[in-house]
CSV table of C-alpha atoms (C1' of nucleotides) in Angstrom, one decimal:
chain,number,residue,atom,x,y,z
E,79,MET,CA,-90.4,75.2,-146.2
E,80,PHE,CA,-87.1,75.8,-147.7
E,81,GLY,CA,-83.3,74.0,-145.0
E,82,THR,CA,-82.4,76.6,-143.0
E,83,ILE,CA,-80.4,79.5,-144.6
E,84,PHE,CA,-76.5,80.0,-144.9
E,85,MET,CA,-75.8,81.4,-141.4
E,86,THR,CA,-71.9,82.4,-140.6
E,87,LEU,CA,-70.1,81.5,-138.0
E,88,SER,CA,-70.8,84.6,-135.9
E,89,GLU,CA,-74.1,85.1,-136.6
E,90,GLU,CA,-74.6,81.7,-134.7
E,91,ASP,CA,-73.2,83.0,-131.8
E,92,TYR,CA,-74.8,86.0,-132.4
E,93,ILE,CA,-78.5,83.8,-132.3
E,94,LYS,CA,-77.0,82.0,-128.7
E,95,ALA,CA,-76.0,84.9,-127.1
E,96,ILE,CA,-79.8,86.4,-127.6
E,97,TYR,CA,-81.2,82.9,-126.9
E,98,HIS,CA,-79.3,81.8,-123.9
E,99,LEU,CA,-80.1,85.8,-122.5
E,100,GLY,CA,-83.5,85.5,-123.2
E,101,LYS,CA,-83.9,82.8,-120.6
E,102,GLY,CA,-85.4,80.5,-124.5
E,103,ASP,CA,-88.4,82.6,-123.8
E,104,ASN,CA,-88.3,84.7,-126.5
E,105,THR,CA,-87.6,87.7,-124.0
E,106,THR,CA,-86.1,91.0,-126.0
E,107,VAL,CA,-82.5,91.5,-124.5
E,108,SER,CA,-80.6,94.7,-124.5
E,109,THR,CA,-78.4,95.4,-126.6
E,110,ASN,CA,-75.6,96.1,-124.0
E,111,GLY,CA,-76.5,92.4,-123.0
E,112,VAL,CA,-75.2,91.6,-126.2
E,113,ALA,CA,-72.6,93.1,-125.6
E,114,GLU,CA,-71.7,92.2,-122.2
E,115,GLN,CA,-72.3,88.1,-123.5
E,116,MET,CA,-70.6,87.5,-126.7
E,117,GLU,CA,-67.0,90.2,-125.1
E,118,THR,CA,-67.8,92.6,-127.9
E,119,LYS,CA,-68.9,95.9,-128.1
E,120,PRO,CA,-72.3,97.6,-128.6
E,121,SER,CA,-71.4,99.5,-131.5
E,122,SER,CA,-70.7,96.1,-133.3
E,123,VAL,CA,-74.5,93.7,-132.0
E,124,THR,CA,-75.9,96.7,-133.6
E,125,ASP,CA,-74.5,96.1,-136.8
E,126,MET,CA,-75.1,92.4,-136.6
E,127,VAL,CA,-78.2,92.8,-135.1
E,128,LYS,CA,-79.3,94.7,-138.3
E,129,LYS,CA,-78.0,92.2,-140.4
E,130,LEU,CA,-79.8,89.6,-138.8
E,131,SER,CA,-82.7,91.6,-139.1
E,132,GLU,CA,-82.4,91.8,-143.0
E,133,LYS,CA,-82.3,87.6,-142.9
E,134,GLY,CA,-85.2,86.9,-140.1
E,135,VAL,CA,-83.7,85.4,-137.9
E,136,VAL,CA,-84.4,88.6,-134.7
E,137,ASN,CA,-86.7,91.1,-134.5
E,138,TYR,CA,-85.2,94.2,-134.6
E,139,ARG,CA,-86.4,98.6,-132.7
E,140,PRO,CA,-83.8,101.0,-133.0
E,141,TYR,CA,-83.5,101.5,-128.3
E,142,LYS,CA,-85.6,98.5,-127.7
E,143,GLY,CA,-84.6,96.0,-127.8
E,144,VAL,CA,-83.6,92.6,-129.3
E,145,SER,CA,-85.4,89.0,-129.5
E,146,LEU,CA,-85.4,85.1,-132.3
E,147,THR,CA,-88.2,85.1,-133.8
E,148,GLU,CA,-89.5,82.3,-135.0
E,149,HIS,CA,-87.4,80.8,-137.7
E,150,GLY,CA,-84.3,82.5,-135.5
E,151,GLN,CA,-85.8,80.3,-131.8
E,152,LYS,CA,-85.3,77.4,-134.4
E,153,ILE,CA,-81.9,77.5,-135.3
E,154,ALA,CA,-81.0,78.5,-131.6
E,155,LEU,CA,-82.4,75.3,-130.9
E,156,SER,CA,-80.9,73.1,-133.7
E,157,LEU,CA,-77.3,75.6,-132.0
E,158,VAL,CA,-77.9,73.8,-128.4
E,159,ARG,CA,-78.9,71.2,-129.9
E,160,LYS,CA,-75.2,70.6,-131.2
E,161,HIS,CA,-73.9,71.4,-129.4
E,162,ARG,CA,-74.3,68.9,-126.2
E,163,LEU,CA,-75.1,66.9,-128.2
E,164,TRP,CA,-71.4,66.9,-128.3
E,165,GLU,CA,-70.5,67.7,-124.7
E,166,VAL,CA,-71.9,64.4,-124.4
E,167,PHE,CA,-69.9,62.8,-127.0
E,168,LEU,CA,-66.6,64.3,-125.0
E,169,VAL,CA,-67.5,63.3,-122.3
E,170,GLU,CA,-69.8,58.9,-123.0
E,171,LYS,CA,-66.7,57.9,-125.3
E,172,LEU,CA,-63.1,60.2,-125.3
E,173,ASN,CA,-63.1,60.5,-121.7
E,174,PHE,CA,-63.8,64.6,-121.3
E,175,SER,CA,-63.9,65.7,-117.8
E,176,TRP,CA,-67.0,68.0,-117.3
E,177,ASP,CA,-65.7,70.3,-117.3
E,178,GLU,CA,-63.4,70.3,-120.3
E,179,VAL,CA,-66.1,69.9,-122.7
E,180,HIS,CA,-66.9,73.4,-123.8
E,181,GLU,CA,-64.8,74.8,-125.6
E,182,VAL,CA,-64.6,71.8,-127.6
E,183,ALA,CA,-68.7,72.0,-128.2
E,184,GLU,CA,-68.4,75.5,-129.0
E,185,GLN,CA,-66.4,74.9,-131.8
E,186,LEU,CA,-68.1,72.2,-132.8
E,187,GLU,CA,-71.6,73.0,-132.3
E,188,HIS,CA,-71.3,74.7,-135.8
E,189,ILE,CA,-70.7,72.1,-138.5
E,190,LYS,CA,-73.2,71.5,-140.5
E,191,SER,CA,-74.7,68.0,-141.6
E,192,GLU,CA,-77.8,67.0,-140.4
E,193,LYS,CA,-76.3,63.1,-141.0
E,194,LEU,CA,-74.0,64.1,-138.8
E,195,ILE,CA,-75.8,64.6,-135.7
E,196,ASP,CA,-79.0,61.8,-136.5
E,197,GLN,CA,-75.6,59.5,-136.6
E,198,LEU,CA,-74.7,61.3,-133.3
E,199,ASP,CA,-77.8,61.1,-131.3
E,200,LYS,CA,-78.0,57.9,-132.5
E,201,HIS,CA,-74.8,56.3,-132.0
E,202,LEU,CA,-75.1,58.7,-127.5
E,203,GLY,CA,-77.8,57.0,-128.0
E,204,PHE,CA,-80.4,59.3,-127.8
E,205,PRO,CA,-79.4,61.4,-124.6
E,206,GLU,CA,-82.1,63.5,-122.9
E,207,VAL,CA,-79.1,65.7,-120.8
E,208,ASP,CA,-75.9,66.8,-121.1
E,209,PRO,CA,-72.6,66.1,-118.3
E,210,HIS,CA,-74.0,69.0,-117.1
E,211,GLY,CA,-77.6,67.8,-116.5
E,212,ASP,CA,-78.7,70.5,-120.0
E,213,PRO,CA,-82.1,68.9,-121.4
E,214,ILE,CA,-80.9,68.2,-125.7
E,215,PRO,CA,-83.4,69.7,-127.6
E,216,SER,CA,-85.0,66.9,-129.9
E,217,LYS,CA,-84.6,67.6,-133.3
E,218,LYS,CA,-87.9,69.3,-133.6
E,219,GLY,CA,-87.3,71.7,-130.9
E,220,GLU,CA,-88.8,70.3,-127.8
E,221,PHE,CA,-86.9,69.4,-124.4
E,222,LYS,CA,-87.7,68.2,-121.3
E,223,LYS,CA,-87.6,71.3,-118.5
E,224,THR,CA,-84.9,70.4,-115.5
E,225,ILE,CA,-84.4,72.7,-112.7
E,226,LYS,CA,-82.5,72.0,-109.8
E,227,LYS,CA,-82.9,70.8,-106.6
E,228,LEU,CA,-81.0,70.1,-103.1
E,229,LEU,CA,-80.6,66.1,-102.5
E,230,ASN,CA,-83.1,66.1,-99.8
E,231,GLU,CA,-85.5,67.7,-101.9
E,232,VAL,CA,-85.9,64.8,-104.2
E,233,ALA,CA,-88.2,62.2,-104.2
E,234,ILE,CA,-87.4,58.7,-103.8
E,235,GLY,CA,-87.0,57.1,-106.9
E,236,THR,CA,-85.4,59.2,-109.2
E,237,SER,CA,-82.7,60.1,-109.9
E,238,GLY,CA,-80.5,63.3,-111.7
E,239,ILE,CA,-77.3,65.0,-112.1
E,240,CYS,CA,-75.0,66.4,-109.3
E,241,VAL,CA,-74.7,70.2,-111.1
E,242,GLY,CA,-73.1,72.0,-108.2
E,243,VAL,CA,-72.9,72.4,-104.4
E,244,LYS,CA,-74.5,74.7,-101.5
E,245,ASP,CA,-71.4,74.7,-99.5
E,246,SER,CA,-67.8,74.7,-100.7
E,247,SER,CA,-65.5,74.6,-97.7
E,248,PRO,CA,-62.2,72.4,-98.1
E,249,PRO,CA,-63.8,69.5,-96.5
E,250,PHE,CA,-67.3,68.9,-97.3
E,251,LEU,CA,-65.4,69.3,-101.0
E,252,LYS,CA,-62.5,66.4,-99.5
E,253,PHE,CA,-65.8,63.9,-98.1
E,254,LEU,CA,-66.7,64.0,-102.5
E,255,ASP,CA,-64.1,63.2,-103.3
E,256,LYS,CA,-63.2,60.6,-101.2
E,257,ASN,CA,-66.7,59.1,-102.1
E,258,LYS,CA,-65.6,59.5,-105.7
E,259,ILE,CA,-68.9,63.0,-105.6
E,260,ALA,CA,-68.3,64.3,-108.9
E,261,LEU,CA,-69.5,67.1,-111.0
E,262,GLY,CA,-72.0,65.5,-114.1
E,263,ASP,CA,-72.5,62.1,-111.8
E,264,THR,CA,-75.5,60.6,-112.5
E,265,ILE,CA,-76.4,60.4,-108.8
E,266,LEU,CA,-80.3,57.8,-108.4
E,267,ILE,CA,-82.2,58.5,-104.9
E,268,LEU,CA,-82.6,54.6,-102.9
E,269,GLU,CA,-84.0,55.0,-99.8
E,270,LYS,CA,-84.3,57.4,-96.7
E,271,GLU,CA,-83.5,57.3,-92.9
E,272,GLU,CA,-86.0,58.4,-91.1
E,273,PHE,CA,-85.0,57.9,-88.3
E,274,ASP,CA,-81.9,60.2,-88.9
E,275,GLY,CA,-82.4,62.4,-92.5
E,276,SER,CA,-80.4,59.9,-94.0
E,277,PHE,CA,-80.0,59.1,-97.6
E,278,TYR,CA,-78.6,55.7,-99.5
E,279,ILE,CA,-78.1,57.2,-102.9
E,280,GLN,CA,-76.2,55.5,-106.0
E,281,VAL,CA,-73.3,57.0,-107.6
E,282,LYS,CA,-71.8,54.8,-111.3
E,283,ASP,CA,-72.4,51.9,-109.7
E,284,ILE,CA,-72.2,52.1,-106.2
E,285,LYS,CA,-74.4,52.3,-103.4
E,286,ILE,CA,-73.7,54.5,-100.1
E,287,HIS,CA,-74.8,56.1,-97.7
E,288,ILE,CA,-74.8,59.5,-96.2
E,289,SER,CA,-76.6,62.2,-94.2
E,290,ASN,CA,-78.7,64.2,-94.4
E,291,GLN,CA,-75.9,67.2,-93.8
E,292,ILE,CA,-74.6,66.3,-97.2
E,293,ALA,CA,-77.7,65.9,-98.5
E,294,SER,CA,-79.0,69.1,-98.2
E,295,ASN,CA,-75.5,70.6,-99.4
E,296,LEU,CA,-75.4,69.2,-102.9
E,297,TYR,CA,-77.2,70.3,-106.0
E,298,LEU,CA,-79.4,67.6,-109.0
E,299,LYS,CA,-80.8,69.1,-112.0
E,300,ILE,CA,-83.5,66.6,-112.2
E,301,THR,CA,-85.7,66.5,-115.6
E,302,ALA,CA,-89.5,67.6,-114.1
B,188,MET,CA,-40.0,75.6,-128.9
B,189,PHE,CA,-43.7,77.3,-128.9
B,190,GLY,CA,-47.3,75.2,-129.4
B,191,THR,CA,-48.8,76.2,-132.5
B,192,ILE,CA,-49.3,78.6,-134.0
B,193,PHE,CA,-52.6,80.2,-134.5
B,194,MET,CA,-54.0,79.9,-137.8
B,195,THR,CA,-57.1,80.6,-139.4
B,196,LEU,CA,-59.3,78.2,-141.6
B,197,SER,CA,-58.7,80.0,-144.9
B,198,GLU,CA,-55.0,79.5,-144.6
B,199,GLU,CA,-54.9,76.1,-142.9
B,200,ASP,CA,-56.6,75.5,-146.2
B,201,TYR,CA,-53.9,77.8,-148.7
B,202,ILE,CA,-51.7,74.5,-145.8
B,203,LYS,CA,-53.0,71.5,-147.3
B,204,ALA,CA,-53.7,72.5,-151.1
B,205,ILE,CA,-49.8,73.2,-151.1
B,206,TYR,CA,-49.2,70.2,-149.3
B,207,HIS,CA,-51.1,68.2,-151.2
B,208,LEU,CA,-50.6,69.7,-154.6
B,209,GLY,CA,-46.7,68.4,-153.2
B,210,LYS,CA,-47.9,65.3,-153.1
B,211,GLY,CA,-46.7,65.6,-148.9
B,212,ASP,CA,-43.5,66.2,-150.7
B,213,ASN,CA,-41.6,69.3,-150.3
B,214,THR,CA,-42.4,70.1,-154.0
B,215,THR,CA,-42.1,73.8,-155.1
B,216,VAL,CA,-45.2,74.2,-155.5
B,217,SER,CA,-47.3,77.4,-158.1
B,218,THR,CA,-49.1,79.8,-157.6
B,219,ASN,CA,-51.3,79.0,-160.2
B,220,GLY,CA,-51.4,75.6,-159.6
B,221,VAL,CA,-52.6,76.6,-155.8
B,222,ALA,CA,-55.5,78.7,-157.1
B,223,GLU,CA,-56.9,75.4,-158.9
B,224,GLN,CA,-57.0,74.0,-155.6
B,225,MET,CA,-58.3,76.5,-153.4
B,226,GLU,CA,-61.3,77.6,-156.5
B,227,THR,CA,-59.8,80.5,-156.2
B,228,LYS,CA,-58.2,83.9,-158.8
B,229,PRO,CA,-54.3,83.1,-159.0
B,230,SER,CA,-54.3,86.8,-157.4
B,231,SER,CA,-55.7,86.1,-153.9
B,232,VAL,CA,-53.0,82.9,-153.6
B,233,THR,CA,-49.8,85.6,-154.3
B,234,ASP,CA,-52.2,87.9,-150.9
B,235,MET,CA,-52.6,84.7,-149.4
B,236,VAL,CA,-49.1,83.2,-149.5
B,237,LYS,CA,-46.8,86.1,-149.1
B,238,LYS,CA,-49.4,86.4,-145.2
B,239,LEU,CA,-47.7,82.6,-144.6
B,240,SER,CA,-44.5,83.3,-146.0
B,241,GLU,CA,-44.6,86.4,-142.8
B,242,LYS,CA,-46.2,83.8,-140.7
B,243,GLY,CA,-43.5,81.5,-141.8
B,244,VAL,CA,-45.1,78.7,-142.7
B,245,VAL,CA,-43.6,78.5,-146.5
B,246,ASN,CA,-41.3,79.7,-148.7
B,247,TYR,CA,-41.8,82.1,-150.8
B,248,ARG,CA,-39.6,83.6,-153.9
B,249,PRO,CA,-42.4,85.6,-156.3
B,250,TYR,CA,-42.4,84.0,-160.2
B,251,LYS,CA,-40.6,80.9,-158.7
B,252,GLY,CA,-43.7,79.4,-157.2
B,253,VAL,CA,-44.1,78.2,-152.9
B,254,SER,CA,-43.6,75.7,-150.9
B,255,LEU,CA,-44.0,74.7,-147.1
B,256,THR,CA,-41.1,75.1,-144.4
B,257,GLU,CA,-40.8,72.1,-142.1
B,258,HIS,CA,-43.6,73.9,-139.6
B,259,GLY,CA,-46.0,74.4,-142.5
B,260,GLN,CA,-44.7,70.0,-143.0
B,261,LYS,CA,-46.0,69.2,-139.2
B,262,ILE,CA,-49.3,72.3,-140.0
B,263,ALA,CA,-50.4,70.0,-143.3
B,264,LEU,CA,-49.4,66.6,-141.2
B,265,SER,CA,-51.8,68.1,-138.6
B,266,LEU,CA,-54.5,68.5,-140.8
B,267,VAL,CA,-54.0,65.8,-142.5
B,268,ARG,CA,-54.2,63.6,-139.4
B,269,LYS,CA,-57.1,65.1,-138.3
B,270,HIS,CA,-59.7,64.7,-141.7
B,271,ARG,CA,-58.7,61.1,-141.8
B,272,LEU,CA,-59.1,60.7,-138.4
B,273,TRP,CA,-63.1,61.9,-138.2
B,274,GLU,CA,-63.9,59.8,-142.2
B,275,VAL,CA,-62.9,56.7,-140.1
B,276,PHE,CA,-65.0,57.6,-136.9
B,277,LEU,CA,-67.6,58.8,-139.6
B,278,VAL,CA,-67.7,55.6,-141.6
B,279,GLU,CA,-67.2,53.3,-138.5
B,280,LYS,CA,-69.3,54.5,-135.8
B,281,LEU,CA,-71.7,56.9,-137.5
B,282,ASN,CA,-72.7,54.8,-140.4
B,283,PHE,CA,-70.9,56.8,-143.0
B,284,SER,CA,-70.4,55.5,-146.3
B,285,TRP,CA,-67.7,56.1,-148.1
B,286,ASP,CA,-68.0,58.8,-150.4
B,287,GLU,CA,-70.4,60.6,-148.0
B,288,VAL,CA,-67.6,61.6,-145.5
B,289,HIS,CA,-65.4,63.6,-147.2
B,290,GLU,CA,-66.9,66.8,-146.8
B,291,VAL,CA,-67.8,66.9,-142.8
B,292,ALA,CA,-64.6,65.6,-142.1
B,293,GLU,CA,-63.7,69.2,-145.2
B,294,GLN,CA,-65.2,70.9,-141.6
B,295,LEU,CA,-64.3,69.3,-138.7
B,296,GLU,CA,-60.1,69.2,-139.4
B,297,HIS,CA,-59.9,72.4,-138.0
B,298,ILE,CA,-61.7,72.1,-135.3
B,299,LYS,CA,-58.9,72.8,-132.4
B,300,SER,CA,-57.7,70.4,-129.0
B,301,GLU,CA,-54.5,68.3,-129.3
B,302,LYS,CA,-56.3,66.5,-126.1
B,303,LEU,CA,-59.4,65.8,-128.6
B,304,ILE,CA,-57.2,64.2,-131.6
B,305,ASP,CA,-55.9,62.5,-129.2
B,306,GLN,CA,-59.0,60.5,-127.7
B,307,LEU,CA,-60.6,59.9,-130.5
B,308,ASP,CA,-57.8,57.6,-132.2
B,309,LYS,CA,-58.0,56.3,-128.7
B,310,HIS,CA,-61.5,55.9,-129.7
B,311,LEU,CA,-60.5,54.1,-132.7
B,312,GLY,CA,-58.3,52.0,-131.1
B,313,PHE,CA,-55.7,54.0,-133.4
B,314,PRO,CA,-56.0,53.5,-137.2
B,315,GLU,CA,-53.0,53.0,-139.4
B,316,VAL,CA,-55.7,53.9,-142.4
B,317,ASP,CA,-58.5,55.5,-143.0
B,318,PRO,CA,-61.7,54.3,-145.6
B,319,HIS,CA,-60.2,55.7,-148.1
B,320,GLY,CA,-57.1,53.7,-148.1
B,321,ASP,CA,-54.9,56.5,-147.3
B,322,PRO,CA,-52.5,56.5,-144.3
B,323,ILE,CA,-52.9,58.4,-140.7
B,324,PRO,CA,-50.1,60.5,-140.9
B,325,SER,CA,-48.9,60.1,-136.0
B,326,LYS,CA,-48.6,62.2,-133.9
B,327,LYS,CA,-45.7,63.0,-134.5
B,328,GLY,CA,-46.3,63.4,-138.4
B,329,GLU,CA,-44.7,59.7,-139.0
B,330,PHE,CA,-47.2,57.7,-141.3
B,331,LYS,CA,-46.4,54.6,-143.4
B,332,LYS,CA,-46.6,54.8,-147.6
B,333,THR,CA,-49.2,53.1,-149.3
B,334,ILE,CA,-49.6,51.9,-152.8
B,335,LYS,CA,-52.5,50.9,-155.5
B,336,LYS,CA,-52.1,47.7,-156.9
B,337,LEU,CA,-54.6,45.8,-159.4
B,338,LEU,CA,-56.0,43.0,-156.9
B,339,ASN,CA,-54.1,39.6,-158.8
B,340,GLU,CA,-50.3,42.1,-158.1
B,341,VAL,CA,-51.7,41.9,-154.7
B,342,ALA,CA,-48.6,38.8,-152.6
B,343,ILE,CA,-51.4,35.9,-150.9
B,344,GLY,CA,-51.2,36.9,-147.3
B,345,THR,CA,-51.6,40.3,-147.4
B,346,SER,CA,-54.3,42.6,-147.2
B,347,GLY,CA,-55.9,46.2,-148.9
B,348,ILE,CA,-59.5,49.1,-148.5
B,349,CYS,CA,-60.9,48.4,-152.1
B,350,VAL,CA,-60.2,51.0,-153.6
B,351,GLY,CA,-61.6,51.7,-157.6
B,352,VAL,CA,-62.3,49.9,-160.2
B,353,LYS,CA,-60.3,49.5,-164.4
B,354,ASP,CA,-63.4,47.7,-165.5
B,355,SER,CA,-66.3,50.3,-164.9
B,356,SER,CA,-68.8,48.6,-167.0
B,357,PRO,CA,-72.2,48.3,-165.6
B,358,PRO,CA,-72.5,44.0,-165.9
B,359,PHE,CA,-68.7,44.8,-163.7
B,360,LEU,CA,-69.9,47.0,-161.8
B,361,LYS,CA,-73.5,44.8,-160.5
B,362,PHE,CA,-71.6,41.7,-160.0
B,363,LEU,CA,-69.1,43.4,-157.2
B,364,ASP,CA,-72.6,44.9,-155.6
B,365,LYS,CA,-74.5,40.4,-156.1
B,366,ASN,CA,-70.9,39.8,-153.9
B,367,LYS,CA,-71.4,43.0,-151.8
B,368,ILE,CA,-67.9,44.3,-152.9
B,369,ALA,CA,-67.7,47.6,-152.1
B,370,LEU,CA,-65.6,50.8,-152.7
B,371,GLY,CA,-64.1,51.2,-148.9
B,372,ASP,CA,-63.9,47.2,-147.8
B,373,THR,CA,-61.2,45.5,-146.1
B,374,ILE,CA,-60.6,42.4,-148.5
B,375,LEU,CA,-57.6,40.3,-148.1
B,376,ILE,CA,-56.0,37.1,-149.9
B,377,LEU,CA,-56.8,34.0,-148.5
B,378,GLU,CA,-55.1,32.0,-151.7
B,379,LYS,CA,-54.8,32.2,-155.7
B,380,GLU,CA,-55.3,29.6,-157.4
B,381,GLU,CA,-52.8,28.8,-160.0
B,382,PHE,CA,-54.9,26.7,-162.3
B,383,ASP,CA,-56.8,29.4,-164.0
B,384,GLY,CA,-55.4,32.2,-161.8
B,385,SER,CA,-58.5,32.3,-159.3
B,386,PHE,CA,-58.3,34.0,-155.9
B,387,TYR,CA,-59.9,32.8,-153.5
B,388,ILE,CA,-60.9,36.0,-150.8
B,389,GLN,CA,-62.0,38.0,-147.9
B,390,VAL,CA,-64.4,40.9,-148.3
B,391,LYS,CA,-66.1,41.8,-144.4
B,392,ASP,CA,-65.5,38.3,-142.7
B,393,ILE,CA,-67.5,36.0,-146.0
B,394,LYS,CA,-65.0,34.0,-148.2
B,395,ILE,CA,-64.9,34.1,-151.9
B,396,HIS,CA,-63.9,32.8,-154.9
B,397,ILE,CA,-63.3,35.5,-158.1
B,398,SER,CA,-61.7,35.1,-161.2
B,399,ASN,CA,-58.3,36.2,-162.3
B,400,GLN,CA,-60.2,38.0,-164.5
B,401,ILE,CA,-62.5,40.1,-162.0
B,402,ALA,CA,-59.6,40.5,-159.4
B,403,SER,CA,-57.9,42.0,-162.5
B,404,ASN,CA,-60.1,44.6,-162.2
B,405,LEU,CA,-60.1,45.4,-158.5
B,406,TYR,CA,-57.8,48.1,-157.4
B,407,LEU,CA,-56.8,48.0,-153.4
B,408,LYS,CA,-54.8,50.4,-151.8
B,409,ILE,CA,-52.2,48.5,-149.4
B,410,THR,CA,-49.5,49.0,-147.0
B,411,ALA,CA,-46.1,49.4,-148.3
Y,227,DA,C1',-90.0,119.2,-116.6
Y,228,DT,C1',-85.5,120.2,-117.0
Y,229,DT,C1',-81.0,118.8,-116.0
Y,230,DA,C1',-77.1,114.5,-115.7
Y,231,DT,C1',-77.1,110.2,-117.2
Y,232,DT,C1',-76.8,105.8,-119.4
Y,233,DA,C1',-77.5,103.7,-123.2
Y,234,DT,C1',-78.0,103.1,-128.3
Y,235,DT,C1',-76.6,104.7,-133.0
Y,236,DT,C1',-74.2,106.5,-136.2
Y,237,DA,C1',-70.4,107.8,-138.7
Y,238,DG,C1',-65.6,107.1,-139.8
Y,239,DA,C1',-61.3,103.8,-139.3
Y,240,DT,C1',-58.9,98.9,-139.6
Y,241,DA,C1',-57.9,93.8,-140.9
Y,242,DC,C1',-59.3,89.9,-143.9
Y,243,DG,C1',-60.2,87.3,-147.6
Y,244,DT,C1',-61.3,87.9,-151.7
Y,245,DC,C1',-61.9,90.0,-156.4
Y,246,DT,C1',-61.5,92.7,-161.2
Y,247,DA,C1',-58.0,94.7,-164.3
Y,248,DA,C1',-54.2,96.0,-165.1
Y,249,DA,C1',-48.7,95.8,-165.3
Y,250,DT,C1',-45.4,93.3,-165.1
Y,251,DA,C1',-41.7,88.5,-164.9
Y,252,DA,C1',-41.0,84.1,-167.6
Y,253,DT,C1',-41.4,81.3,-171.0
Y,254,DT,C1',-42.8,79.4,-175.7
Y,255,DG,C1',-42.0,78.9,-180.5
Y,256,DT,C1',-40.2,81.1,-184.5
S,212,DA,C1',-33.5,86.3,-180.5
S,213,DC,C1',-37.6,88.2,-180.5
S,214,DA,C1',-42.3,88.2,-180.5
S,215,DA,C1',-46.1,86.4,-178.8
S,216,DT,C1',-48.7,83.5,-174.9
S,217,DT,C1',-49.0,83.0,-170.5
S,218,DA,C1',-47.6,83.3,-165.2
S,219,DT,C1',-47.7,85.8,-162.0
S,220,DT,C1',-47.7,90.2,-159.6
S,221,DT,C1',-49.7,94.2,-157.8
S,222,DA,C1',-53.0,98.3,-157.4
S,223,DG,C1',-57.7,99.3,-156.3
S,224,DA,C1',-62.3,98.3,-154.6
S,225,DC,C1',-65.4,95.2,-152.1
S,226,DG,C1',-68.1,92.7,-147.9
S,227,DT,C1',-67.6,91.4,-143.2
S,228,DA,C1',-67.3,91.2,-138.1
S,229,DT,C1',-65.1,94.7,-135.8
S,230,DC,C1',-63.0,98.9,-133.2
S,231,DT,C1',-63.4,103.7,-131.6
S,232,DA,C1',-65.4,108.3,-131.4
S,233,DA,C1',-69.4,111.1,-131.8
S,234,DA,C1',-74.0,112.1,-131.2
S,235,DT,C1',-78.2,111.5,-130.7
S,236,DA,C1',-82.4,108.8,-127.5
S,237,DA,C1',-84.3,107.1,-122.4
S,238,DT,C1',-83.8,106.9,-118.3
S,239,DA,C1',-83.4,108.4,-113.5
S,240,DA,C1',-82.4,112.1,-110.5
S,241,DT,C1',-83.7,116.4,-108.0
DNA sequence: ATTATTATTTAGATACGTCTAAATAATTGT
DNA sequence: ACAATTATTTAGACGTATCTAAATAATAAT
């Protein structure tokens, strides 16, 4: 097997876009779809997709759309791996917040060095998910599936990452803020109070008690 | 003052090359010099230097050479700062060895995020020198001067980073290896034995005794 | 099924960064 | 001081990645 072919920055961005549009499965995606995702013009996509096809990383049939080859998928997964590892690094080691990491990770994911990524992975303690709760592919490209659930639907004893709210009214957000619950936090479900459906949960080493109404408005991402 | 103008990868590389050729002072350097440093052709340098001149980062007079403007120097120092901080990161946190860091740092130095660098600096404990003993410019562009000296010429009590050998014969290198002295190691001069000119030194928490002959063949880089 | 609409591709242009070959300026040797 | 040499620039070309405008294919509507 030859080492991964050299891809330009731009080529890598297209591969990632096609990957994300195809939702990780190898779905065929449209030229216009890619153009929108990349904030570019359809004609540019056609040009690039032809080139990627020559390189053997996508399957392209004019007017019929484009999908990643096996090789293309490997590259996409490697990029996703790098992106998410860097996100963990930024949050855990450099005090970035949940919503600041994407732009920087978008740059860092293009750095080419196998050793760098392997060592970064080790340095971070081989994390399984990124700060948004999304799974980090292994070196070989395997990764766990995750699902999004409301907190009140999650089994006792499992933990997940807070990824969103159902109710985004100011009072609710204020409540979360007061209780130091933020997006990106890992939440462990300790116990359910059957009497009123309330929950005992643990957020960053602090145990708190939340009503069922709160629980049914918080989305967690959990490893399936 | 406006934030730093956007520079492409290529432009940044030229700025750094001009900076290094000018040895940090604002010396005027030749087109051919830059071409050699960059491993490119003189005509390419002329083209780029014209563009950089338009952008106000270099002073360029045809046939007379090129130098950095104050703005160009700021950019160069910022690149050097980033490069060296990343080198420290790679060695201290990711177990890279002395000689593996350059290529990767060369890529990382182009990442654009002020917060990233500030936090990285903090994460590393605000280091003053990189693994090669070269000083790291502060955010404002100031940095300490360093000089290279033979170990036997260094004052007692000072420490420096091992950056080279005068005698590179196999027996000498084998001696260094046996005594766990490697390039990049910080060496502290503890005491000098006046009787035979030998030295007591400390390398990575270990005290050792070396002859004057050894001491006069080891180069240290010390902060002036 | 034919037309209208939308999606996609092609053709030709532009900006960037590079190159080679030719022209011109600066420097060196005698 | 002039010729020879070397350094530098100019002119014209190429590859990458993009764009606009026009042409063509696929899809939807009646």
